[in-house]
Amino acid sequence: MEYMKVKGSILVISGPSGSGKTSLAREVCSELKDRAYFSISTTTRPKREGEKDGVDYYFVSKEEFLKDVEEGYFLEWAEVHGNFYGTSKRQIDEALNLGKIVFLDIDVQGHEAVRKAYPNIVTSVFVTTKNKHVLIERLKKRGTESEESLEVRLINALHEMKRIPEYDYLLINENFEESKEFIKSIAIASLIKTSKYDIDKFIEYWRK
Ligand code: 5GP
């Protein structure tokens, strides 16, 4: 397989908070078992009720985060809704070398950075709701956001949606099971994108 540039692939999933993207990504990832790896980000955001350190995020102080930035620990990092979030590089490279599909639940800035870093192996999906009202309803039901934070997330949702054209797929998440099927199919197909191959090398190998 020396004609394949990297064994694994990266699947970026972005979308507004409340679109259901995290649940979708995590569930598909667990269904794909050893074939997939879910990247756990580091954040300075306060932990929500029910969240666990090392499971949902690595929760750190701003000082710790900035130290990691300085030490080049992150593949990408960004400020989202007033907090810092970052994707660690080492674990991702390890998973890619093992041929896994790496799931990244990151925002539009993260998507742009990861695409630049790994242009040949990134596939991306933007997940959103049918309309604004469904999103507000979901965020309220989740009950994790203050009125102010909800407002910030809604404004950011509109900004993020303007960047949908940068994504390979747009998934309007109305039915969880159906959405899961879409994400799973895209994830598996991402392993055989033509851009992952060095075609000249492949032809050379093929004709031997
Ligand atoms: P939340 O606070 O709701 O968990 O996440 C807020 C936003 O930050 C979401 O859009 C999520 O995808 C994004 N996010 C989470 N981790 C990262 C990361 O490592 N990098 C970037 N760029 N965005 C992230």
Coordinates of C-alpha atoms in Angstrom, one line a residue, residues 19-148:
S19 CA -27.6 20.4 15.9
G20 CA -26.9 17.0 17.3
K21 CA -23.5 16.7 15.7
T22 CA -21.6 15.5 18.7
S23 CA -24.1 12.7 19.5
L24 CA -24.1 11.6 15.9
A25 CA -20.3 11.6 15.6
R26 CA -19.8 9.7 18.9
E27 CA -22.4 7.1 18.1
V28 CA -21.2 6.4 14.6
C29 CA -17.7 6.3 15.9
S30 CA -18.6 3.7 18.5
E31 CA -20.5 1.6 15.9
L32 CA -17.4 1.6 13.7
K33 CA -15.4 0.2 16.7
D34 CA -11.7 -0.2 15.9
R35 CA -12.0 1.4 12.5
A36 CA -12.6 4.8 14.0
Y37 CA -11.1 7.2 16.5
F38 CA -12.9 10.0 18.2
S39 CA -10.6 12.9 18.9
I40 CA -11.2 14.4 22.4
S41 CA -10.4 18.1 22.4
T42 CA -8.9 20.2 25.1
T43 CA -10.9 23.2 26.3
T44 CA -10.9 26.1 28.8
R45 CA -14.8 26.0 28.9
P46 CA -16.2 25.2 32.3
K47 CA -17.4 21.6 32.6
R48 CA -21.2 21.2 32.2
E49 CA -23.2 19.0 34.5
G50 CA -22.7 15.4 33.6
E51 CA -19.5 16.0 31.5
K52 CA -16.4 14.0 32.4
D53 CA -12.8 15.1 32.1
G54 CA -11.0 12.9 29.5
V55 CA -14.3 11.7 28.1
D56 CA -16.1 14.8 26.8
Y57 CA -13.1 17.1 26.8
Y58 CA -9.8 17.6 28.6
F59 CA -10.8 20.5 30.8
V60 CA -7.8 22.8 31.5
S61 CA -7.1 26.3 32.7
K62 CA -6.3 29.1 30.3
E63 CA -2.7 29.0 31.5
E64 CA -2.4 25.3 30.8
F65 CA -4.0 25.8 27.4
L66 CA -1.6 28.5 26.3
K67 CA 1.3 26.5 27.5
D68 CA 0.2 23.6 25.2
V69 CA -0.2 26.1 22.4
E70 CA 3.4 27.3 22.9
E71 CA 4.7 23.7 23.0
G72 CA 3.1 22.9 19.7
Y73 CA 0.8 20.3 21.1
F74 CA -2.2 21.3 18.9
L75 CA -2.9 20.6 15.3
E76 CA -5.3 23.5 15.4
W77 CA -6.9 25.6 18.1
A78 CA -9.5 28.3 18.1
E79 CA -11.6 30.6 20.3
V80 CA -15.3 29.6 20.1
H81 CA -18.1 31.3 22.0
G82 CA -15.4 33.0 24.2
N83 CA -13.5 29.8 25.2
F84 CA -10.5 28.1 23.8
Y85 CA -10.7 24.7 22.1
G86 CA -7.8 22.7 20.6
T87 CA -7.2 19.4 18.8
S88 CA -4.1 17.5 19.9
K89 CA -1.8 16.4 17.1
R90 CA 0.0 13.3 18.3
Q91 CA -3.0 11.0 18.9
I92 CA -4.4 11.9 15.5
D93 CA -1.2 11.0 13.7
E94 CA -1.1 7.7 15.6
A95 CA -4.7 6.9 14.6
L96 CA -4.0 7.8 11.0
N97 CA -1.0 5.6 10.8
L98 CA -3.2 2.7 12.1
G99 CA -5.5 3.3 9.1
K100 CA -8.4 4.7 11.3
I101 CA -11.1 7.2 10.4
V102 CA -10.4 10.1 12.7
F103 CA -13.6 12.0 13.8
L104 CA -13.1 15.6 14.6
D105 CA -16.0 17.5 16.2
I106 CA -14.7 21.0 15.6
D107 CA -15.9 24.4 14.4
V108 CA -15.5 26.2 11.0
Q109 CA -12.1 27.7 11.9
G110 CA -10.8 24.2 12.9
H111 CA -12.1 22.8 9.7
E112 CA -10.2 25.4 7.7
A113 CA -7.0 24.7 9.6
V114 CA -7.2 20.9 9.4
R115 CA -7.9 21.0 5.7
K116 CA -4.8 23.1 5.2
A117 CA -2.7 20.7 7.3
Y118 CA -4.1 17.5 5.7
P119 CA -5.5 18.5 2.2
N120 CA -5.6 15.0 0.8
I121 CA -7.4 13.1 3.6
V122 CA -10.1 15.4 4.9
T123 CA -13.8 14.9 4.3
S124 CA -16.2 17.2 6.0
V125 CA -19.9 17.3 7.0
F126 CA -21.8 20.3 8.2
V127 CA -24.7 19.3 10.4
T128 CA -27.6 21.6 11.2
T129 CA -31.3 21.7 11.9
K130 CA -34.2 22.3 9.5
N131 CA -34.6 25.9 10.9
K132 CA -33.6 28.2 13.7
H133 CA -36.7 27.3 15.8
V134 CA -35.7 23.6 16.1
L135 CA -32.2 24.7 17.2
I136 CA -33.5 27.0 19.9
E137 CA -35.9 24.3 21.1
R138 CA -33.1 21.7 21.3
L139 CA -30.8 24.1 23.2
K140 CA -33.5 24.9 25.7
K141 CA -34.3 21.3 26.2
R142 CA -30.6 20.5 26.8
G143 CA -30.8 23.1 29.6
T144 CA -27.0 23.6 29.7
E145 CA -26.9 27.2 28.5
S146 CA -27.8 30.4 30.2
E147 CA -30.0 32.9 28.2
E148 CA -26.9 34.8 27.3

